[in-house]
Amino acid sequence: MGVTGGIASGKTTVCRVFEAQGAKIVDADRIGRAVVEEDPGILEALRTEFGAGMLTPEGMLDRRKMGKLVFTDPVAKAKLDRIVHPPLFLRLREEIREALSEDQERPVVVDAALIVECGITDWFDVVVTVRASEERRIARLMRRNGLFRKEALDRIRSQMSDSEKAKAATFVIRNDGDEEELRRRALEVWREINAPSEKKRLTEPLF
């Protein structure tokens, strides 16, 4: 199962609900950070493409600086994606395979913002999209990430719109209430996905 949605939409909260119901969570953001931090070749490619100023004095990626660039410059974002996405997707597939092999009865849920944009919806039996208003997401980004309003808005608008993501979804969860309401809606979707009639329609895994 893939859980997607724009930045600060609430998808990680939904994944926590699914985890509490027994799912194994595979976090694409965590994998992306690990890929960059653990592979000197990727850091060198980033330094060559974007300059040494994008690295910290310790030689790691300065995520704040890179974010300011790529969330306002589509060309720079495309260059970053070309460097990072191939090893990221390779590691993601490996972790999904590993999770499935550990327990074939345990649902595997991938928490990833870019499932639709990157054309990997066919990896999943079910795609859940979490939607939230732009203002709610701006407020959350400013509070959670310490961003200015323009920085938060740039990040949101650099991604595919919620309506486009929703077109590719099996289920859509609206995050327009409090966190308890979001958790309740997530649990309802989980129960529907795992109902016997729904399970019968799921395809064989690709991994």
Coordinates of N, CA and C in Angstrom, one line a residue:
M1 N 0.8 -1.2 0.0 CA 0.0 0.0 0.0 C 0.9 1.2 0.0
G2 N 0.5 2.2 -0.8 CA 1.2 3.5 -0.8 C 0.4 4.6 -0.2
V3 N 1.0 5.4 0.7 CA 0.3 6.5 1.3 C 1.0 7.8 0.8
T4 N 0.3 8.7 0.2 CA 0.9 9.8 -0.4 C 0.1 11.1 -0.1
G5 N 0.6 12.2 -0.5 CA 0.0 13.5 -0.2 C 1.1 14.6 -0.2
G6 N 0.6 15.8 -0.4 CA 1.6 16.9 -0.4 C 2.3 17.1 1.0
I7 N 3.4 17.8 0.9 CA 4.1 18.1 2.2 C 3.2 18.7 3.2
A8 N 3.3 18.2 4.5 CA 2.6 18.6 5.6 C 1.1 18.4 5.5
S9 N 0.7 17.4 4.7 CA -0.7 17.0 4.5 C -1.3 16.1 5.6
G10 N -0.4 15.5 6.4 CA -0.8 14.6 7.4 C -0.6 13.1 7.1
K11 N 0.1 12.8 6.0 CA 0.2 11.4 5.6 C 1.0 10.5 6.7
T12 N 1.9 11.1 7.4 CA 2.7 10.4 8.4 C 1.8 10.0 9.5
T13 N 0.9 10.9 9.9 CA -0.1 10.5 10.9 C -1.0 9.4 10.5
V14 N -1.4 9.4 9.3 CA -2.2 8.2 8.7 C -1.4 7.0 8.8
C15 N -0.1 7.0 8.4 CA 0.8 5.9 8.5 C 0.9 5.3 9.9
R16 N 1.0 6.2 10.9 CA 1.1 5.8 12.3 C -0.2 5.0 12.7
V17 N -1.3 5.4 12.2 CA -2.6 4.7 12.5 C -2.5 3.3 11.8
F18 N -2.0 3.2 10.6 CA -1.9 1.9 9.9 C -0.9 1.1 10.6
E19 N 0.2 1.7 11.1 CA 1.2 0.9 11.9 C 0.6 0.3 13.1
A20 N -0.2 1.1 13.8 CA -0.8 0.6 15.1 C -1.8 -0.5 14.8
Q21 N -2.2 -0.7 13.5 CA -3.1 -1.8 13.2 C -2.3 -3.0 12.7
G22 N -1.0 -2.9 12.7 CA -0.1 -4.0 12.4 C 0.7 -3.9 11.1
A23 N 0.6 -2.8 10.4 CA 1.3 -2.6 9.2 C 2.8 -2.3 9.4
K24 N 3.6 -2.8 8.5 CA 5.1 -2.4 8.5 C 5.2 -1.2 7.6
I25 N 5.8 -0.1 8.2 CA 5.9 1.2 7.5 C 7.3 1.3 6.9
V26 N 7.4 1.6 5.6 CA 8.6 1.9 4.9 C 8.6 3.4 4.5
D27 N 9.5 4.2 5.1 CA 9.5 5.6 5.0 C 10.4 6.1 3.9
A28 N 9.9 6.6 2.8 CA 10.7 7.0 1.7 C 11.6 8.2 2.1
D29 N 11.1 9.1 2.9 CA 12.0 10.2 3.3 C 13.2 9.8 4.1
R30 N 13.0 8.8 5.0 CA 14.2 8.3 5.7 C 15.2 7.6 4.8
I31 N 14.6 6.9 3.8 CA 15.5 6.2 2.8 C 16.3 7.3 2.0
G32 N 15.6 8.3 1.6 CA 16.2 9.4 0.8 C 17.4 10.0 1.6
R33 N 17.1 10.3 2.9 CA 18.2 10.9 3.7 C 19.4 10.0 3.8
A34 N 19.1 8.7 4.0 CA 20.2 7.7 4.2 C 21.0 7.5 2.9
V35 N 20.3 7.5 1.8 CA 21.0 7.3 0.5 C 22.0 8.5 0.3
V36 N 21.6 9.7 0.6 CA 22.5 10.8 0.4 C 23.6 10.8 1.4
E37 N 23.3 10.5 2.7 CA 24.3 10.6 3.7 C 25.3 9.5 3.7
E38 N 24.9 8.3 3.1 CA 25.8 7.1 3.2 C 26.6 6.9 1.9
D39 N 26.3 7.6 0.8 CA 26.9 7.3 -0.4 C 27.8 8.5 -0.8
P40 N 29.1 8.4 -0.6 CA 30.0 9.5 -1.0 C 29.9 9.9 -2.5
G41 N 29.5 9.0 -3.3 CA 29.4 9.3 -4.7 C 28.2 10.2 -5.0
I42 N 27.2 10.1 -4.3 CA 26.0 11.0 -4.4 C 26.4 12.4 -3.9
L43 N 27.1 12.5 -2.8 CA 27.5 13.8 -2.3 C 28.4 14.5 -3.2
E44 N 29.3 13.7 -3.8 CA 30.2 14.3 -4.8 C 29.5 14.8 -6.0
A45 N 28.5 14.0 -6.5 CA 27.7 14.4 -7.6 C 26.9 15.7 -7.3
L46 N 26.4 15.8 -6.1 CA 25.7 17.0 -5.7 C 26.7 18.2 -5.6
R47 N 27.9 18.0 -5.1 CA 28.9 19.1 -5.0 C 29.3 19.5 -6.4
T48 N 29.4 18.6 -7.3 CA 29.8 18.9 -8.7 C 28.7 19.7 -9.4
E49 N 27.5 19.3 -9.2 CA 26.3 19.9 -9.9 C 25.9 21.3 -9.3
F50 N 26.0 21.4 -8.0 CA 25.4 22.5 -7.3 C 26.5 23.4 -6.6
G51 N 27.7 22.9 -6.5 CA 28.8 23.7 -5.8 C 29.0 23.3 -4.4
A52 N 30.2 23.5 -3.9 CA 30.5 23.2 -2.5 C 29.7 23.9 -1.5
G53 N 29.1 25.0 -1.9 CA 28.3 25.8 -1.0 C 27.0 25.1 -0.5
M54 N 26.6 24.0 -1.2 CA 25.5 23.2 -0.8 C 25.8 22.2 0.2
L55 N 27.1 22.1 0.6 CA 27.5 21.1 1.6 C 27.9 21.9 2.9
T56 N 27.7 21.2 4.0 CA 28.1 21.8 5.3 C 29.6 21.7 5.4
P57 N 30.2 22.3 6.4 CA 31.6 22.2 6.7 C 32.0 20.8 6.9
E58 N 31.1 19.9 7.4 CA 31.4 18.5 7.6 C 31.3 17.7 6.3
G59 N 30.9 18.3 5.2 CA 30.8 17.6 4.0 C 29.4 16.9 3.7
M60 N 28.4 17.2 4.5 CA 27.1 16.7 4.4 C 26.2 17.7 3.6
L61 N 25.1 17.2 3.1 CA 24.2 18.1 2.3 C 23.5 19.1 3.3
D62 N 23.6 20.3 2.9 CA 22.9 21.4 3.6 C 21.4 21.4 3.1
R63 N 20.6 20.7 3.8 CA 19.2 20.6 3.3 C 18.4 21.9 3.2
R64 N 18.7 22.8 4.1 CA 18.0 24.1 4.1 C 18.3 24.8 2.9
K65 N 19.6 24.9 2.6 CA 20.1 25.6 1.4 C 19.6 25.0 0.1
M66 N 19.6 23.6 0.1 CA 19.2 22.9 -1.1 C 17.7 23.1 -1.3
G67 N 16.9 23.1 -0.2 CA 15.5 23.3 -0.3 C 15.2 24.7 -0.8
K68 N 15.9 25.7 -0.4 CA 15.6 27.1 -0.9 C 15.8 27.1 -2.4
L69 N 16.8 26.4 -2.9 CA 17.0 26.4 -4.3 C 16.0 25.6 -5.1
V70 N 15.9 24.3 -4.8 CA 15.1 23.5 -5.6 C 13.6 23.7 -5.5
F71 N 13.1 24.3 -4.4 CA 11.7 24.6 -4.3 C 11.3 25.8 -5.0
T72 N 12.2 26.6 -5.6 CA 11.9 27.8 -6.4 C 12.5 27.7 -7.8
D73 N 13.2 26.6 -8.1 CA 13.9 26.5 -9.4 C 13.6 25.1 -10.0
P74 N 12.6 24.9 -10.9 CA 12.3 23.6 -11.4 C 13.5 22.9 -12.1
V75 N 14.3 23.7 -12.7 CA 15.5 23.1 -13.4 C 16.4 22.4 -12.4
A76 N 16.7 23.2 -11.3 CA 17.6 22.6 -10.2 C 16.9 21.4 -9.6
K77 N 15.6 21.5 -9.4 CA 14.9 20.3 -8.8 C 15.1 19.1 -9.7
A78 N 14.9 19.3 -11.0 CA 15.1 18.1 -11.9 C 16.5 17.6 -11.9
K79 N 17.5 18.4 -11.7 CA 18.9 17.9 -11.6 C 19.1 17.1 -10.3
L80 N 18.5 17.7 -9.2 CA 18.6 16.9 -8.0 C 17.9 15.6 -8.1
D81 N 16.7 15.5 -8.7 CA 16.0 14.3 -8.8 C 16.8 13.3 -9.6
R82 N 17.4 13.7 -10.7 CA 18.2 12.8 -11.5 C 19.4 12.2 -10.8
I83 N 19.9 12.9 -9.8 CA 21.0 12.3 -9.0 C 20.5 11.4 -7.9
V84 N 19.4 11.8 -7.2 CA 19.0 11.1 -6.0 C 18.0 10.0 -6.3
H85 N 17.1 10.2 -7.2 CA 16.0 9.2 -7.4 C 16.4 7.8 -7.8
P86 N 17.4 7.6 -8.7 CA 17.7 6.2 -9.0 C 18.1 5.4 -7.8
P87 N 19.1 5.8 -7.0 CA 19.5 5.0 -5.8 C 18.4 5.0 -4.8
L88 N 17.6 6.0 -4.7 CA 16.5 6.0 -3.7 C 15.4 4.9 -4.1
F89 N 15.0 4.9 -5.4 CA 14.0 3.9 -5.7 C 14.6 2.5 -5.6
L90 N 15.9 2.3 -5.9 CA 16.5 1.0 -5.8 C 16.4 0.5 -4.3
R91 N 16.8 1.4 -3.4 CA 16.8 1.1 -2.0 C 15.3 0.9 -1.5
L92 N 14.4 1.7 -2.0 CA 13.0 1.6 -1.6 C 12.5 0.2 -2.0
R93 N 12.7 -0.3 -3.2 CA 12.3 -1.6 -3.7 C 12.9 -2.7 -2.8
E94 N 14.2 -2.5 -2.5 CA 14.8 -3.5 -1.6 C 14.2 -3.6 -0.3
E95 N 13.8 -2.5 0.3 CA 13.2 -2.5 1.6 C 11.8 -3.1 1.6
I96 N 11.1 -2.8 0.5 CA 9.7 -3.4 0.3 C 9.8 -4.9 0.2
R97 N 10.8 -5.4 -0.7 CA 11.0 -6.8 -0.8 C 11.3 -7.5 0.5
E98 N 12.2 -6.8 1.3 CA 12.6 -7.4 2.6 C 11.5 -7.5 3.5
A99 N 10.6 -6.4 3.6 CA 9.5 -6.4 4.5 C 8.5 -7.5 4.1
L100 N 8.3 -7.7 2.8 CA 7.4 -8.7 2.3 C 7.9 -10.1 2.6
S101 N 9.2 -10.3 2.5 CA 9.8 -11.6 2.7 C 9.8 -12.0 4.2
E102 N 9.8 -11.0 5.1 CA 9.8 -11.2 6.5 C 8.5 -11.8 7.0
D103 N 7.4 -11.3 6.4 CA 6.1 -11.7 6.9 C 5.1 -11.4 5.7
Q104 N 4.8 -12.4 4.9 CA 3.9 -12.1 3.8 C 2.5 -11.8 4.2
E105 N 2.1 -12.1 5.4 CA 0.8 -11.8 5.9 C 0.6 -10.3 6.4
R106 N 1.8 -9.7 6.7 CA 1.8 -8.4 7.3 C 1.7 -7.3 6.2
P107 N 0.7 -6.4 6.2 CA 0.6 -5.4 5.2 C 1.9 -4.5 5.3
V108 N 2.3 -4.1 4.1 CA 3.5 -3.2 4.0 C 2.9 -1.8 3.4
V109 N 3.2 -0.8 4.1 CA 2.8 0.6 3.8 C 4.0 1.5 3.5
V110 N 4.0 2.1 2.3 CA 5.1 3.0 2.0 C 4.6 4.4 2.1
D111 N 5.3 5.2 3.0 CA 5.0 6.6 3.2 C 5.9 7.4 2.3
A112 N 5.3 8.0 1.2 CA 6.1 8.6 0.2 C 5.3 9.8 -0.5
A113 N 5.8 10.9 -0.5 CA 5.1 12.1 -1.1 C 5.0 12.0 -2.6
L114 N 5.9 11.3 -3.3 CA 6.0 11.5 -4.7 C 5.6 10.2 -5.5
I115 N 4.8 9.4 -4.9 CA 4.3 8.2 -5.6 C 3.7 8.5 -6.9
V116 N 2.9 9.5 -7.0 CA 2.2 9.8 -8.3 C 3.1 10.5 -9.3
E117 N 3.8 11.5 -8.8 CA 4.7 12.2 -9.7 C 5.8 11.4 -10.3
C118 N 6.3 10.4 -9.6 CA 7.4 9.5 -10.0 C 6.9 8.3 -10.8
G119 N 5.6 8.2 -10.9 CA 5.0 7.1 -11.8 C 5.2 5.7 -11.2
I120 N 5.1 5.6 -9.9 CA 5.2 4.3 -9.3 C 3.9 3.8 -8.6
T121 N 2.8 4.3 -9.1 CA 1.5 3.9 -8.5 C 1.3 2.4 -8.7
D122 N 1.9 1.9 -9.8 CA 1.6 0.5 -10.1 C 2.5 -0.5 -9.3
W123 N 3.3 0.1 -8.4 CA 3.9 -0.7 -7.4 C 3.0 -1.2 -6.3
F124 N 1.8 -0.6 -6.2 CA 0.9 -0.8 -5.1 C -0.4 -1.3 -5.4
D125 N -1.0 -2.2 -4.6 CA -2.4 -2.6 -4.7 C -3.3 -1.5 -4.4
V126 N -3.0 -0.6 -3.4 CA -3.8 0.5 -3.0 C -3.0 1.7 -2.8
V127 N -3.5 2.8 -3.3 CA -2.9 4.1 -3.0 C -3.8 5.0 -2.3
V128 N -3.4 5.5 -1.1 CA -4.2 6.4 -0.3 C -3.6 7.8 -0.4
T129 N -4.4 8.8 -0.7 CA -3.9 10.1 -0.8 C -4.5 10.9 0.4
V130 N -3.7 11.7 1.1 CA -4.1 12.5 2.2 C -4.2 14.0 1.7
R131 N -5.3 14.6 1.9 CA -5.5 16.0 1.4 C -5.7 16.9 2.6
A132 N -5.1 18.1 2.5 CA -5.3 19.2 3.4 C -5.3 20.5 2.7
S133 N -5.9 21.5 3.3 CA -5.9 22.8 2.6 C -4.6 23.4 2.6
E134 N -4.3 24.3 1.7 CA -3.0 25.0 1.6 C -2.7 25.8 2.8
E135 N -3.7 26.5 3.4 CA -3.4 27.3 4.6 C -3.1 26.4 5.8
R136 N -3.7 25.2 5.9 CA -3.4 24.3 7.0 C -1.9 23.8 6.8
R137 N -1.6 23.5 5.6 CA -0.2 23.0 5.4 C 0.8 24.1 5.6
I138 N 0.5 25.3 5.2 CA 1.5 26.4 5.4 C 1.7 26.6 6.9
A139 N 0.6 26.6 7.7 CA 0.8 26.8 9.1 C 1.6 25.7 9.7
R140 N 1.4 24.5 9.3 CA 2.1 23.4 9.9 C 3.6 23.4 9.5
L141 N 3.9 23.7 8.3 CA 5.3 23.8 7.8 C 6.0 25.0 8.6
M142 N 5.3 26.1 8.8 CA 6.0 27.2 9.5 C 6.3 26.8 10.9
R143 N 5.3 26.1 11.5 CA 5.5 25.6 12.9 C 6.5 24.5 13.1
R144 N 6.4 23.5 12.2 CA 7.2 22.3 12.3 C 8.6 22.5 11.8
N145 N 8.8 23.2 10.7 CA 10.1 23.3 10.1 C 10.7 24.7 10.3
G146 N 10.0 25.6 11.0 CA 10.6 26.9 11.2 C 10.8 27.7 9.9
L147 N 9.9 27.6 9.0 CA 10.0 28.2 7.7 C 9.2 29.6 7.7
F148 N 9.6 30.5 6.9 CA 8.8 31.7 6.6 C 7.7 31.3 5.7
R149 N 6.6 32.1 5.7 CA 5.4 31.8 4.9 C 5.8 31.5 3.5
K150 N 6.6 32.4 2.9 CA 7.0 32.2 1.4 C 7.7 30.9 1.2
E151 N 8.6 30.5 2.1 CA 9.3 29.3 2.0 C 8.4 28.1 2.0
A152 N 7.4 28.1 3.0 CA 6.4 27.1 3.0 C 5.6 27.0 1.8
L153 N 5.1 28.1 1.3 CA 4.3 28.2 0.1 C 5.1 27.7 -1.1
D154 N 6.4 28.0 -1.2 CA 7.2 27.6 -2.3 C 7.3 26.0 -2.3
R155 N 7.5 25.4 -1.2 CA 7.6 24.0 -1.1 C 6.3 23.3 -1.5
I156 N 5.2 23.9 -1.0 CA 3.9 23.3 -1.4 C 3.6 23.4 -2.9
R157 N 3.9 24.5 -3.4 CA 3.5 24.7 -4.8 C 4.5 24.1 -5.8
S158 N 5.6 23.6 -5.3 CA 6.6 22.9 -6.1 C 6.2 21.5 -6.4
Q159 N 5.2 21.0 -5.6 CA 4.7 19.6 -5.8 C 3.4 19.6 -6.6
M160 N 3.1 18.4 -7.0 CA 1.8 18.2 -7.7 C 0.7 18.5 -6.8
S161 N -0.4 19.0 -7.4 CA -1.6 19.5 -6.6 C -2.3 18.3 -5.9
D162 N -3.0 18.5 -4.9 CA -3.8 17.5 -4.2 C -4.8 16.8 -5.2
S163 N -5.4 17.7 -6.0 CA -6.4 17.2 -6.9 C -5.9 16.2 -7.9
E164 N -4.6 16.5 -8.4 CA -4.0 15.6 -9.3 C -3.6 14.3 -8.6
K165 N -3.1 14.4 -7.4 CA -2.8 13.1 -6.7 C -4.0 12.3 -6.4
A166 N -5.1 13.0 -6.1 CA -6.4 12.3 -5.8 C -6.9 11.5 -7.0
K167 N -6.6 11.9 -8.2 CA -7.0 11.2 -9.4 C -6.4 9.8 -9.5
A168 N -5.3 9.6 -8.9 CA -4.6 8.3 -9.0 C -4.8 7.5 -7.7
A169 N -5.6 8.0 -6.8 CA -5.8 7.3 -5.5 C -6.9 6.3 -5.5
T170 N -6.8 5.2 -4.7 CA -7.8 4.3 -4.5 C -8.8 4.9 -3.4
F171 N -8.1 5.5 -2.4 CA -8.9 6.2 -1.3 C -8.3 7.6 -1.1
V172 N -9.1 8.5 -0.7 CA -8.7 9.9 -0.4 C -9.2 10.2 1.0
I173 N -8.2 10.6 1.9 CA -8.6 11.0 3.2 C -8.4 12.5 3.4
R174 N -9.5 13.2 3.7 CA -9.4 14.6 3.9 C -9.0 15.0 5.4
N175 N -7.9 15.8 5.4 CA -7.4 16.2 6.7 C -7.9 17.7 6.9
D176 N -9.2 17.9 7.3 CA -9.7 19.2 7.5 C -10.3 19.4 8.9
G177 N -10.0 18.5 9.8 CA -10.4 18.6 11.2 C -9.2 18.5 12.1
D178 N -9.4 18.1 13.3 CA -8.3 18.0 14.2 C -7.6 16.6 14.0
E179 N -6.5 16.4 14.7 CA -5.8 15.1 14.5 C -6.6 13.9 14.9
E180 N -7.4 14.0 15.9 CA -8.3 12.9 16.2 C -9.2 12.5 15.1
E181 N -9.7 13.5 14.4 CA -10.6 13.3 13.3 C -9.8 12.6 12.1
L182 N -8.6 13.0 11.9 CA -7.8 12.4 10.9 C -7.5 10.9 11.2
R183 N -7.2 10.7 12.5 CA -7.0 9.3 12.9 C -8.2 8.4 12.7
R184 N -9.4 9.0 13.0 CA -10.6 8.2 12.8 C -10.9 7.9 11.4
R185 N -10.6 8.9 10.5 CA -10.8 8.7 9.1 C -9.8 7.6 8.5
A186 N -8.6 7.7 9.0 CA -7.6 6.8 8.6 C -8.0 5.3 9.0
L187 N -8.5 5.2 10.2 CA -8.9 3.9 10.7 C -10.1 3.3 9.8
E188 N -11.0 4.2 9.4 CA -12.1 3.8 8.6 C -11.6 3.2 7.3
V189 N -10.6 4.0 6.7 CA -10.0 3.5 5.4 C -9.3 2.2 5.6
W190 N -8.5 2.1 6.7 CA -7.8 0.8 6.9 C -8.8 -0.4 7.0
R191 N -9.9 -0.2 7.7 CA -10.9 -1.3 7.8 C -11.5 -1.6 6.5
E192 N -11.7 -0.6 5.7 CA -12.3 -0.8 4.4 C -11.3 -1.6 3.5
I193 N -10.1 -1.2 3.5 CA -9.1 -1.9 2.7 C -8.9 -3.3 3.1
N194 N -9.0 -3.6 4.4 CA -8.8 -4.9 4.9 C -10.1 -5.7 5.0
A195 N -11.2 -5.2 4.6 CA -12.4 -6.0 4.5 C -12.3 -7.2 3.6
P196 N -12.9 -8.3 3.8 CA -12.7 -9.5 3.0 C -13.0 -9.2 1.5
S197 N -14.0 -8.4 1.2 CA -14.3 -8.2 -0.2 C -13.3 -7.4 -0.9
E198 N -12.6 -6.4 -0.2 CA -11.6 -5.6 -0.7 C -10.3 -6.4 -0.9
K199 N -10.0 -7.3 0.0 CA -8.8 -8.1 -0.1 C -8.8 -9.0 -1.3
K200 N -10.0 -9.5 -1.6 CA -10.1 -10.4 -2.8 C -9.7 -9.7 -4.1
R201 N -9.9 -8.4 -4.1 CA -9.6 -7.7 -5.4 C -8.2 -7.3 -5.6
L202 N -7.4 -7.4 -4.5 CA -6.0 -7.0 -4.6 C -5.2 -8.0 -5.5
T203 N -4.2 -7.4 -6.2 CA -3.4 -8.1 -7.1 C -2.3 -8.8 -6.4
E204 N -1.6 -9.7 -7.2 CA -0.4 -10.3 -6.7 C 0.7 -9.2 -6.6
P205 N 1.6 -9.3 -5.5 CA 2.6 -8.2 -5.4 C 3.7 -8.3 -6.5
L206 N 4.3 -7.2 -6.8 CA 5.3 -7.1 -7.9 C 6.7 -7.4 -7.4
F207 N 6.8 -7.7 -6.1 CA 8.2 -7.8 -5.5 C 8.5 -9.2 -5.1

